[in-house]
Every structure is written in structure tokens, then in C-alpha cells.
């Protein structure tokens, strides 16, 4: 059971939810998850006053917390029912992890930067959700031990769809991953139908690079 959200920033959080709705997100469970999740607790203290703007913000280690309306788009596209087991690649601050924790049965999340995993762990604990498992490592290889997943969300941009993530999708499962180069990518949704993988291009996005065995190599990032 999640902890009650403190009243601090409640007005700002409601206005963010309205802004997300105005951008065409109608899934009530998704909007409720945003209302329940205090974004200001996931950003550095000096940026809390900006936490409810619909914009990405730096979270340290050269990384960012994504724009809330992009998180909302991801979550709506997955058409979640509450029963899913989900894998997230790129925990970052843990904000999207907590949104997911409110919407599905079990969340597995992988982050490659140790300092971010440590901070995310604290943020997730403070949010009071208990259905999250974190792993420090290369998310491009997935997390085989708990596969298959009903949904996989990649929060960093890759030059191509990482094969291990496709393999770890359950039947009917959906994988969301930004594919492209340094400046712009296309958010791609892959749906597994037996041995087939249906591919849809959703919208233009801009993410930090996915660094790892099946993403960008450290020395070629963002070419
Ligand atoms: N959704 C996150 C949030 O709510 O704060 C923000 C994610 S941030 C845009 C992308 C994250 O992906 C970064 O923290 C980055 O370190 C991580 N990342 C990049 N490559 C990765 C990999 N191979 N495995 C795991 N995490 C990776």
C-alpha cells in the first residue's frame, strides 16, 4: 500500500495532471498515478520549484528525469490492467518506476550508474511502494531471471531494438524503445505475436543514449 502523498506541492501536482490531460492522455489510472507521485521528491532540492513543469530536469551523473507527458504517453500506450509484470530500463531517479508501481503488479528496473541506483532506492522507499526490484547493470541484456515481461519500457535511446529485450517479452507483450541517432529518435512500440514482432512508430522523441552491449558503445555514444 502506497503512503499518502504529502500536501506539499499538491496544487502544482494537480495542474501538472491537468496539463497531461490537455495533451490527450485520458487513461484515468495513469492520471491517478501522477496525482499520487510527488515528482519534487525525485529531483535535486534546488530544482524542486520546477518539478511540476512539463519538462525534463537534470538528476546528476549527466542524466535527466524525462518530461512527465512523455512518461504519461509511455504508460498509456501500454494499456495496463494492474496485473502485469514489467521491466524498466533506465531507472534514473525512480520517478517512472514509482508511477509504474502504482499501475502494475510487479516492477523490475535496471540502471547502469551506481549513484543513481542508490538515490533511486531511497526515493522509491520514501514513496512507500513495495513491488519494485532494482538491479545495477546493463539493461540492454534485460533481466532473464524474471522474464517473460508483459511490458518493457526503455527510457534511453538506442541505435536499434536490443534483441534480448524482444526475446524477454511475453506473448502479446509490448516493448517501448526510442530508436535513432543523437539528436532525435522515434519512439517505437514492438508487440509480440507468437514468433512475430509487430513494429509501430509512435512519435518523435529525444532521450539520453542507451549505453551497453545492445545499445551504443561508450566511445560511439550519440553518433
Ligand atoms: N525514467 C527515469 C526517471 O523517471 O527519472 C529517467 C531515465 S533517464 C532519461 C535514462 C536513464 O537510462 C539514465 O539514468 C541512464 O543512466 C540509464 N541508462 C542508459 N543506458 C543504460 C543501460 N544500458 N542500462 C540501464 N540503464 C541505462
Coordinates of N, CA and C and ligand atoms in Angstrom, one line a residue:
X1 N 0.9 -1.2 0.0 CA 0.0 0.0 0.0 C 0.9 1.2 0.0
X2 N 0.6 2.2 -0.9 CA 1.5 3.4 -1.0 C 1.1 4.3 0.1
X3 N 2.1 5.1 0.5 CA 1.9 6.1 1.6 C 1.1 7.3 1.0
X4 N 0.4 7.9 1.9 CA -0.4 9.1 1.4 C 0.6 10.2 1.0
X5 N 0.3 10.8 -0.2 CA 1.2 11.9 -0.6 C 1.0 13.1 0.2
X6 N 2.1 13.7 0.6 CA 2.1 14.9 1.5 C 1.4 16.0 0.7
X7 N 0.8 17.0 1.4 CA 0.0 18.0 0.8 C 0.9 19.0 0.0
X8 N 2.2 19.0 0.4 CA 3.2 20.0 -0.3 C 3.1 19.8 -1.8
X9 N 3.0 20.9 -2.5 CA 3.0 21.0 -3.9 C 1.7 20.3 -4.5
X10 N 0.7 20.1 -3.7 CA -0.5 19.4 -4.2 C -1.1 20.2 -5.4
X11 N -1.2 21.5 -5.2 CA -1.8 22.3 -6.3 C -1.1 22.2 -7.5
X12 N 0.3 22.3 -7.4 CA 1.1 22.2 -8.6 C 1.0 20.9 -9.3
X13 N 0.9 19.8 -8.4 CA 0.8 18.5 -9.0 C -0.6 18.3 -9.7
X14 N -1.7 18.9 -9.2 CA -3.0 18.9 -9.9 C -2.9 19.6 -11.2
X15 N -2.2 20.7 -11.2 CA -2.1 21.5 -12.5 C -1.3 20.6 -13.5
X16 N -0.3 19.9 -13.1 CA 0.5 19.1 -14.0 C -0.4 18.0 -14.6
X17 N -1.2 17.4 -13.7 CA -2.2 16.3 -14.2 C -3.1 16.9 -15.2
X18 N -3.6 18.1 -15.0 CA -4.5 18.8 -16.0 C -3.7 19.0 -17.3
X19 N -2.4 19.4 -17.2 CA -1.6 19.7 -18.4 C -1.5 18.4 -19.2
X20 N -1.3 17.3 -18.5 CA -1.1 16.0 -19.1 C -2.4 15.6 -19.8
X21 N -3.5 15.8 -19.1 CA -4.8 15.5 -19.7 C -5.0 16.3 -21.0
X22 N -4.7 17.6 -20.9 CA -4.8 18.5 -22.1 C -4.0 18.0 -23.3
X23 N -2.9 17.3 -23.0 CA -2.1 16.8 -24.1 C -2.7 15.5 -24.6
X24 N -3.9 15.1 -24.2 CA -4.6 14.0 -24.8 C -4.5 12.6 -24.0
X25 N -3.9 12.7 -22.8 CA -3.9 11.4 -22.0 C -5.2 11.3 -21.3
X26 N -5.9 10.2 -21.5 CA -7.2 10.0 -20.9 C -7.3 8.9 -20.0
X27 N -6.3 8.0 -19.9 CA -6.3 6.8 -19.0 C -6.4 7.3 -17.6
X28 N -7.5 7.1 -16.9 CA -7.7 7.6 -15.6 C -6.7 7.0 -14.6
X29 N -6.3 5.7 -14.7 CA -5.4 5.1 -13.8 C -4.0 5.8 -13.9
X30 N -3.6 6.1 -15.2 CA -2.4 6.8 -15.4 C -2.4 8.2 -14.7
X31 N -3.5 8.9 -14.9 CA -3.6 10.3 -14.3 C -3.6 10.2 -12.8
X32 N -4.2 9.2 -12.3 CA -4.2 9.0 -10.8 C -2.8 8.7 -10.3
X33 N -2.0 7.9 -11.1 CA -0.7 7.6 -10.6 C 0.2 8.9 -10.6
X34 N 0.0 9.8 -11.5 CA 0.7 11.1 -11.4 C 0.3 11.9 -10.2
X35 N -1.0 11.8 -9.9 CA -1.5 12.6 -8.7 C -0.9 12.0 -7.4
X36 N -0.6 10.7 -7.4 CA -0.1 10.0 -6.2 C 1.4 10.1 -6.1
X37 N 2.1 10.6 -7.1 CA 3.6 10.5 -7.1 C 4.2 11.9 -7.0
X38 N 4.9 12.2 -5.9 CA 5.4 13.5 -5.6 C 6.7 13.8 -6.4
X39 N 6.6 14.3 -7.7 CA 7.8 14.4 -8.5 C 8.9 15.3 -7.8
X40 N 8.5 16.2 -7.0 CA 9.5 17.1 -6.3 C 10.5 16.3 -5.5
X41 N 10.1 15.1 -5.0 CA 10.9 14.2 -4.2 C 11.9 13.4 -5.0
X42 N 11.9 13.5 -6.4 CA 12.7 12.8 -7.2 C 13.8 13.7 -8.0
X43 N 13.7 15.0 -7.7 CA 14.7 15.9 -8.3 C 15.6 16.5 -7.3
X44 N 16.7 17.0 -7.7 CA 17.6 17.7 -6.7 C 16.9 18.8 -6.0
X45 N 17.2 19.0 -4.7 CA 16.5 20.0 -3.9 C 16.4 21.4 -4.5
X46 N 17.4 21.8 -5.2 CA 17.5 23.1 -5.8 C 16.5 23.3 -7.0
X47 N 16.0 22.2 -7.5 CA 15.1 22.2 -8.7 C 13.7 21.9 -8.3
X48 N 13.4 21.7 -7.0 CA 12.0 21.3 -6.6 C 11.0 22.3 -7.1
X49 N 11.3 23.6 -7.2 CA 10.3 24.6 -7.6 C 9.9 24.4 -9.1
X50 N 10.7 23.6 -9.8 CA 10.4 23.3 -11.2 C 9.8 21.9 -11.5
X51 N 9.7 21.2 -10.4 CA 9.3 19.8 -10.5 C 8.0 19.5 -11.2
X52 N 7.1 20.5 -11.2 CA 5.7 20.2 -11.8 C 5.6 20.9 -13.1
X53 N 6.7 21.4 -13.7 CA 6.6 21.9 -15.1 C 6.7 20.6 -16.0
X54 N 6.1 20.7 -17.1 CA 6.1 19.5 -18.0 C 7.4 19.6 -18.8
X55 N 8.5 19.3 -18.1 CA 9.9 19.5 -18.8 C 10.8 18.5 -18.1
X56 N 11.9 18.1 -18.9 CA 12.9 17.2 -18.3 C 13.7 18.1 -17.3
X57 N 14.4 17.4 -16.3 CA 15.3 18.1 -15.4 C 16.5 17.3 -15.1
X58 N 17.7 17.9 -14.9 CA 18.9 17.2 -14.5 C 18.7 16.5 -13.2
X59 N 19.3 15.2 -13.1 CA 19.2 14.5 -11.8 C 20.6 14.1 -11.3
X60 N 21.6 14.6 -12.0 CA 23.0 14.3 -11.6 C 23.6 13.2 -12.5
X61 N 24.9 13.0 -12.4 CA 25.6 12.0 -13.3 C 25.3 12.2 -14.8
X62 N 25.0 13.4 -15.2 CA 24.8 13.7 -16.6 C 23.5 13.2 -17.1
X63 N 22.6 12.8 -16.2 CA 21.3 12.2 -16.7 C 20.1 13.1 -16.4
X64 N 18.9 12.7 -16.9 CA 17.7 13.6 -16.7 C 16.5 12.7 -16.3
X65 N 15.6 13.4 -15.6 CA 14.3 12.8 -15.4 C 13.5 13.3 -16.6
X66 N 12.8 12.4 -17.2 CA 12.1 12.8 -18.5 C 10.9 13.7 -18.3
X67 N 10.4 14.3 -19.4 CA 9.2 15.1 -19.3 C 8.0 14.3 -18.9
X68 N 7.2 14.8 -17.9 CA 6.1 14.0 -17.4 C 5.1 13.5 -18.6
X69 N 4.9 14.4 -19.5 CA 3.9 14.0 -20.6 C 4.5 12.8 -21.4
X70 N 5.8 12.7 -21.5 CA 6.4 11.5 -22.2 C 6.2 10.3 -21.4
X71 N 6.4 10.4 -20.1 CA 6.1 9.2 -19.2 C 4.7 8.8 -19.4
X72 N 3.8 9.8 -19.4 CA 2.3 9.5 -19.5 C 2.0 8.8 -20.8
X73 N 2.7 9.3 -21.9 CA 2.4 8.6 -23.2 C 2.9 7.2 -23.1
X74 N 4.1 6.9 -22.6 CA 4.5 5.5 -22.5 C 3.5 4.7 -21.7
X75 N 3.0 5.2 -20.6 CA 2.2 4.4 -19.7 C 0.8 4.2 -20.4
X76 N 0.3 5.2 -21.1 CA -1.0 5.0 -21.7 C -0.9 4.0 -22.9
X77 N 0.2 4.0 -23.6 CA 0.4 3.1 -24.8 C 0.4 1.6 -24.3
X78 N 0.8 1.4 -23.1 CA 0.9 0.0 -22.6 C -0.4 -0.6 -22.2
X79 N -1.5 0.2 -22.1 CA -2.8 -0.2 -21.8 C -2.8 -1.2 -20.6
X80 N -2.3 -0.7 -19.5 CA -2.0 -1.6 -18.3 C -3.4 -1.9 -17.6
X81 N -3.4 -3.1 -17.0 CA -4.6 -3.5 -16.3 C -4.4 -3.6 -14.8
X82 N -3.2 -3.6 -14.4 CA -2.9 -3.8 -12.9 C -2.3 -5.2 -12.6
X83 N -2.3 -6.1 -13.6 CA -1.9 -7.4 -13.3 C -0.5 -7.7 -13.9
X84 N 0.1 -6.7 -14.5 CA 1.4 -7.0 -15.3 C 2.6 -7.1 -14.5
X85 N 3.6 -7.8 -15.1 CA 5.0 -7.8 -14.6 C 5.8 -7.0 -15.7
X86 N 6.4 -6.0 -15.2 CA 7.0 -5.0 -16.1 C 8.5 -4.9 -15.9
X87 N 9.3 -4.7 -17.0 CA 10.7 -4.4 -16.9 C 11.0 -3.0 -17.4
X88 N 11.7 -2.2 -16.6 CA 12.1 -0.8 -17.0 C 13.6 -0.7 -17.1
X89 N 14.0 -0.2 -18.2 CA 15.5 0.0 -18.4 C 15.8 1.5 -18.3
X90 N 16.6 1.8 -17.3 CA 17.0 3.3 -17.1 C 16.1 3.8 -16.0
X91 N 16.4 3.3 -14.7 CA 15.7 3.7 -13.5 C 15.8 5.2 -13.3
X92 N 17.0 5.8 -13.6 CA 17.2 7.3 -13.3 C 16.9 7.6 -11.9
X93 N 15.9 8.5 -11.7 CA 15.6 9.0 -10.3 C 14.6 8.0 -9.6
X94 N 14.0 7.1 -10.4 CA 13.0 6.2 -9.9 C 11.6 6.7 -10.0
X95 N 11.4 7.9 -10.6 CA 10.0 8.5 -10.7 C 9.1 7.6 -11.5
X96 N 9.6 7.3 -12.7 CA 8.7 6.5 -13.6 C 8.5 5.1 -12.9
X97 N 9.5 4.6 -12.2 CA 9.4 3.3 -11.5 C 8.2 3.3 -10.6
X98 N 8.1 4.5 -9.8 CA 7.0 4.6 -8.9 C 5.7 4.7 -9.6
X99 N 5.6 5.5 -10.7 CA 4.4 5.6 -11.4 C 3.9 4.2 -11.8
X100 N 4.9 3.4 -12.3 CA 4.6 2.0 -12.8 C 4.1 1.2 -11.6
X101 N 4.8 1.3 -10.4 CA 4.5 0.5 -9.3 C 3.0 0.7 -8.9
X102 N 2.5 1.9 -9.1 CA 1.0 2.2 -8.8 C 0.1 1.6 -9.9
X103 N 0.7 1.2 -11.0 CA -0.2 0.7 -12.1 C -0.1 -0.7 -12.5
X104 N 0.9 -1.5 -11.9 CA 1.1 -2.9 -12.3 C 1.3 -3.7 -11.1
X105 N 1.5 -5.0 -11.2 CA 1.7 -5.9 -10.1 C 3.1 -5.9 -9.6
X106 N 4.1 -5.9 -10.6 CA 5.5 -6.1 -10.2 C 6.4 -5.3 -11.2
X107 N 7.3 -4.5 -10.6 CA 8.2 -3.7 -11.5 C 9.7 -4.2 -11.2
X108 N 10.4 -4.5 -12.3 CA 11.8 -4.8 -12.3 C 12.5 -3.7 -13.0
X109 N 13.5 -3.0 -12.4 CA 14.1 -1.9 -13.1 C 15.6 -1.9 -13.0
X110 N 16.3 -1.6 -14.1 CA 17.7 -1.7 -14.2 C 18.3 -0.3 -14.5
X111 N 19.4 0.0 -13.8 CA 20.1 1.3 -14.1 C 21.6 1.0 -14.0
X112 N 22.4 1.6 -14.9 CA 23.8 1.3 -15.1 C 24.7 2.2 -14.2
X113 N 24.2 3.3 -13.6 CA 25.0 4.2 -12.9 C 24.8 4.0 -11.4
X114 N 25.9 3.6 -10.6 CA 25.7 3.2 -9.2 C 25.1 4.3 -8.4
X115 N 25.5 5.6 -8.5 CA 25.0 6.7 -7.7 C 23.5 6.9 -7.9
X116 N 23.0 6.7 -9.2 CA 21.6 6.8 -9.4 C 20.8 5.7 -8.8
X117 N 21.3 4.5 -8.9 CA 20.6 3.3 -8.2 C 20.4 3.6 -6.7
X118 N 21.5 4.1 -6.1 CA 21.4 4.3 -4.7 C 20.4 5.4 -4.3
X119 N 20.4 6.5 -5.1 CA 19.4 7.5 -4.9 C 18.0 7.1 -5.2
X120 N 17.8 6.3 -6.3 CA 16.5 5.8 -6.7 C 15.9 4.9 -5.6
X121 N 16.8 4.1 -5.0 CA 16.4 3.2 -4.0 C 15.7 3.9 -2.8
X122 N 16.4 5.0 -2.4 CA 15.9 5.9 -1.3 C 14.6 6.5 -1.8
X123 N 14.5 7.0 -3.0 CA 13.3 7.7 -3.5 C 12.1 6.8 -3.5
X124 N 12.4 5.5 -3.9 CA 11.3 4.5 -4.1 C 10.8 4.1 -2.7
X125 N 11.8 3.9 -1.8 CA 11.4 3.6 -0.4 C 10.5 4.7 0.2
X126 N 11.0 6.0 0.0 CA 10.2 7.1 0.5 C 8.8 7.2 0.0
X127 N 8.6 6.8 -1.3 CA 7.3 6.8 -1.9 C 6.4 5.7 -1.4
X128 N 7.0 4.8 -0.6 CA 6.2 3.8 0.1 C 5.7 2.6 -0.8
X129 N 6.2 2.4 -2.0 CA 5.8 1.3 -2.8 C 6.7 0.1 -2.5
X130 N 6.2 -1.1 -2.6 CA 7.0 -2.3 -2.2 C 7.1 -3.3 -3.3
X131 N 6.5 -3.0 -4.5 CA 6.5 -4.0 -5.5 C 7.6 -3.7 -6.6
X132 N 8.7 -3.2 -6.2 CA 9.8 -2.9 -7.1 C 11.1 -3.6 -6.7
X133 N 11.8 -4.2 -7.8 CA 13.1 -4.7 -7.6 C 14.1 -4.0 -8.5
X134 N 15.2 -3.6 -7.9 CA 16.2 -2.8 -8.7 C 17.4 -3.6 -8.9
X135 N 18.1 -3.3 -10.1 CA 19.3 -4.0 -10.4 C 20.3 -3.0 -11.0
X136 N 21.6 -3.0 -10.5 CA 22.6 -2.2 -11.1 C 23.2 -3.1 -12.2
X137 N 23.2 -2.5 -13.5 CA 23.8 -3.3 -14.6 C 23.4 -2.8 -15.9
X138 N 23.7 -3.6 -16.9 CA 23.4 -3.2 -18.3 C 22.0 -3.7 -18.7
X139 N 21.1 -2.8 -18.8 CA 19.7 -3.2 -19.1 C 19.5 -3.6 -20.6
X140 N 20.5 -3.4 -21.4 CA 20.3 -3.9 -22.8 C 20.2 -5.4 -22.9
X141 N 20.7 -6.1 -21.9 CA 20.6 -7.6 -21.9 C 19.4 -8.0 -21.2
X142 N 18.6 -7.1 -20.7 CA 17.4 -7.5 -19.9 C 17.7 -8.1 -18.6
X143 N 16.7 -8.8 -18.0 CA 16.8 -9.4 -16.7 C 16.1 -10.8 -16.9
X144 N 16.9 -11.7 -17.4 CA 16.4 -13.0 -17.8 C 15.7 -13.8 -16.7
X145 N 16.2 -13.7 -15.4 CA 15.7 -14.4 -14.3 C 14.2 -14.3 -14.1
X146 N 13.7 -13.1 -14.4 CA 12.2 -12.9 -14.1 C 11.4 -12.8 -15.4
X147 N 12.0 -13.0 -16.6 CA 11.3 -13.0 -17.8 C 10.3 -14.1 -17.9
X148 N 9.2 -14.1 -18.7 CA 8.9 -13.0 -19.7 C 8.1 -11.9 -19.0
X149 N 8.2 -10.7 -19.6 CA 7.5 -9.5 -19.1 C 6.3 -9.1 -20.0
X150 N 5.3 -8.6 -19.4 CA 4.1 -8.1 -20.2 C 4.4 -6.8 -20.8
X151 N 5.3 -6.1 -20.3 CA 5.7 -4.8 -20.9 C 7.2 -4.5 -20.6
X152 N 7.9 -3.9 -21.5 CA 9.3 -3.4 -21.3 C 9.3 -2.0 -21.7
X153 N 9.8 -1.1 -20.8 CA 10.0 0.3 -21.2 C 11.4 0.7 -21.2
X154 N 11.9 1.2 -22.3 CA 13.3 1.6 -22.3 C 13.3 3.2 -22.3
X155 N 14.0 3.8 -21.3 CA 14.0 5.2 -21.1 C 15.2 5.9 -21.6
X156 N 15.9 5.3 -22.5 CA 17.1 5.8 -23.1 C 17.1 5.4 -24.6
X157 N 17.9 6.1 -25.4 CA 17.8 5.9 -26.9 C 18.8 5.0 -27.4
X158 N 18.4 4.1 -28.3 CA 19.2 3.0 -28.8 C 19.3 3.1 -30.3
X159 N 20.5 2.7 -30.9 CA 20.5 2.7 -32.4 C 19.6 1.7 -33.0
X160 N 19.3 0.6 -32.3 CA 18.4 -0.5 -32.8 C 17.7 -1.1 -31.7
X161 N 16.7 -2.0 -31.9 CA 16.0 -2.6 -30.9 C 16.9 -3.7 -30.3
X162 N 17.2 -3.7 -29.0 CA 18.0 -4.7 -28.4 C 17.3 -6.1 -28.4
X163 N 17.9 -7.0 -29.1 CA 17.3 -8.4 -29.3 C 16.9 -9.0 -28.0
X164 N 17.8 -9.0 -26.9 CA 17.4 -9.7 -25.7 C 16.1 -9.2 -25.1
X165 N 15.8 -7.9 -25.3 CA 14.5 -7.4 -24.8 C 13.3 -7.9 -25.6
X166 N 13.5 -8.1 -26.9 CA 12.4 -8.7 -27.7 C 12.1 -10.1 -27.2
X167 N 13.3 -10.9 -26.9 CA 13.1 -12.3 -26.5 C 12.5 -12.4 -25.1
X168 N 12.6 -11.4 -24.3 CA 12.1 -11.4 -22.9 C 10.6 -10.9 -22.8
X169 N 10.0 -10.6 -24.0 CA 8.6 -10.2 -24.0 C 7.7 -11.4 -23.9
X170 N 6.6 -11.3 -23.1 CA 5.6 -12.4 -23.0 C 4.7 -12.3 -24.3
X171 N 3.9 -13.3 -24.6 CA 3.0 -13.3 -25.7 C 2.0 -12.1 -25.5
X172 N 1.9 -11.3 -26.6 CA 1.1 -10.1 -26.5 C 1.8 -8.9 -25.8
X173 N 3.0 -9.1 -25.3 CA 3.7 -8.1 -24.6 C 4.1 -7.0 -25.4
X174 N 4.4 -5.8 -24.8 CA 4.7 -4.6 -25.6 C 6.1 -4.1 -25.1
X175 N 6.9 -3.7 -26.1 CA 8.2 -3.1 -25.8 C 8.2 -1.6 -26.3
X176 N 8.5 -0.7 -25.5 CA 8.6 0.7 -26.0 C 10.1 1.1 -25.9
X177 N 10.6 1.6 -27.0 CA 12.1 2.0 -27.0 C 12.3 3.1 -28.1
X178 N 13.0 4.2 -27.7 CA 13.3 5.2 -28.6 C 14.5 4.7 -29.5
X179 N 14.3 4.8 -30.8 CA 15.3 4.3 -31.8 C 15.8 5.5 -32.7
X180 N 17.1 5.6 -32.8 CA 17.6 6.7 -33.7 C 19.0 7.1 -33.3
X181 N 19.3 8.4 -33.7 CA 20.7 8.9 -33.5 C 20.7 9.9 -32.3
X182 N 21.7 10.8 -32.3 CA 21.9 11.6 -31.2 C 20.8 12.7 -31.0
X183 N 20.4 13.3 -32.1 CA 19.6 14.5 -31.9 C 18.1 14.2 -31.8
X184 N 17.7 13.1 -32.5 CA 16.3 12.8 -32.4 C 16.1 11.3 -32.6
X185 N 15.0 10.8 -32.0 CA 14.7 9.4 -32.2 C 13.2 9.3 -32.4
X186 N 12.8 8.1 -32.8 CA 11.4 7.8 -33.0 C 11.1 6.8 -31.8
X187 N 10.0 7.1 -31.1 CA 9.5 6.1 -30.1 C 8.9 4.9 -30.9
X188 N 9.4 3.7 -30.7 CA 8.9 2.5 -31.4 C 8.2 1.6 -30.4
X189 N 7.1 1.1 -30.8 CA 6.4 0.0 -30.0 C 6.4 -1.3 -30.7
X190 N 7.0 -2.3 -30.0 CA 7.1 -3.7 -30.6 C 6.0 -4.5 -29.8
X191 N 5.2 -5.2 -30.5 CA 4.2 -6.1 -29.9 C 4.5 -7.5 -30.3
X192 N 4.6 -8.4 -29.3 CA 4.9 -9.8 -29.7 C 3.6 -10.6 -30.0
X193 N 3.6 -11.2 -31.2 CA 2.5 -12.1 -31.5 C 3.2 -13.4 -31.9
X194 N 3.3 -14.4 -31.0 CA 3.9 -15.7 -31.3 C 5.4 -15.4 -31.6
X195 N 5.8 -15.8 -32.8 CA 7.2 -15.6 -33.2 C 7.4 -14.3 -34.0
X196 N 6.2 -13.6 -34.2 CA 6.3 -12.3 -34.9 C 6.4 -11.1 -34.0
X197 N 7.1 -10.1 -34.4 CA 7.2 -8.8 -33.6 C 6.7 -7.7 -34.5
X198 N 5.5 -7.2 -34.1 CA 4.9 -6.1 -34.9 C 5.5 -4.8 -34.5
X199 N 5.9 -3.9 -35.4 CA 6.6 -2.7 -35.1 C 5.7 -1.5 -35.5
X200 N 5.5 -0.5 -34.6 CA 4.8 0.7 -34.9 C 5.7 1.9 -34.5
X201 N 5.8 2.9 -35.4 CA 6.4 4.2 -35.0 C 5.4 5.1 -34.4
X202 N 5.7 5.6 -33.2 CA 4.7 6.3 -32.4 C 4.9 7.8 -32.5
X203 N 6.0 8.4 -32.1 CA 6.2 9.8 -32.2 C 7.7 10.1 -32.1
X204 N 8.1 11.4 -32.5 CA 9.5 11.8 -32.4 C 9.8 12.1 -30.9
X205 N 10.9 11.7 -30.4 CA 11.3 12.0 -29.0 C 12.8 12.3 -29.0
X206 N 13.2 12.7 -27.8 CA 14.7 13.0 -27.6 C 15.1 12.5 -26.2
X207 N 15.9 11.5 -26.2 CA 16.4 10.8 -25.0 C 17.9 10.8 -24.9
X208 N 18.4 10.6 -23.7 CA 19.9 10.4 -23.5 C 20.2 9.0 -24.1
X209 N 21.5 8.7 -24.4 CA 21.8 7.4 -25.1 C 21.7 6.2 -24.1
X210 N 21.3 5.1 -24.7 CA 21.3 3.8 -24.0 C 22.7 3.2 -24.2
X211 N 23.4 3.1 -23.2 CA 24.8 2.6 -23.3 C 24.9 1.2 -22.8
X212 N 25.4 0.3 -23.7 CA 25.5 -1.1 -23.3 C 25.8 -2.0 -24.5
X213 N 25.8 -3.3 -24.2 CA 26.1 -4.3 -25.2 C 25.2 -4.2 -26.4
X214 N 23.9 -4.0 -26.2 CA 23.0 -4.0 -27.3 C 22.5 -2.6 -27.6
X215 N 23.2 -1.5 -27.1 CA 22.8 -0.2 -27.4 C 24.0 0.5 -28.0
X216 N 24.3 1.8 -27.6 CA 25.5 2.5 -28.0 C 26.7 2.0 -27.2
X217 N 27.9 1.9 -27.8 CA 29.1 1.7 -27.1 C 29.5 3.0 -26.5
X218 N 30.2 2.9 -25.3 CA 30.7 4.2 -24.6 C 31.4 5.2 -25.6
X219 N 32.2 4.6 -26.5 CA 33.0 5.5 -27.3 C 32.3 6.0 -28.6
X220 N 31.1 5.5 -28.8 CA 30.4 5.9 -30.1 C 29.1 6.6 -29.7
X221 N 28.9 6.9 -28.4 CA 27.5 7.4 -28.0 C 27.1 8.6 -28.8
X222 N 25.8 8.5 -29.2 CA 25.2 9.6 -29.8 C 25.7 10.0 -31.2
X223 N 26.3 9.0 -31.9 CA 26.7 9.4 -33.3 C 25.6 9.6 -34.2
Ligands
LIG1 N1 12.7 7.5 -16.3 C1 13.7 8.0 -15.5 C2 13.2 8.8 -14.3 O1 12.0 8.8 -14.1 O2 14.0 9.5 -13.7 C3 14.7 8.8 -16.3 C4 15.5 7.9 -17.2 S1 16.9 8.8 -17.9 C5 16.1 9.7 -19.2 C6 17.7 7.4 -18.7 C7 18.5 6.5 -17.8 O3 18.9 5.4 -18.5 C8 19.7 7.2 -17.2 O4 19.7 7.2 -15.8 C9 20.9 6.3 -17.7 O5 21.9 6.2 -16.8 C10 20.1 5.0 -18.0 N2 20.8 4.1 -18.9 C11 21.5 4.3 -20.0 N3 21.9 3.2 -20.6 C12 21.5 2.1 -19.7 C13 21.7 0.7 -19.7 N4 22.3 0.1 -20.7 N5 21.2 0.0 -18.7 C14 20.5 0.6 -17.7 N6 20.3 2.0 -17.6 C15 20.8 2.7 -18.6

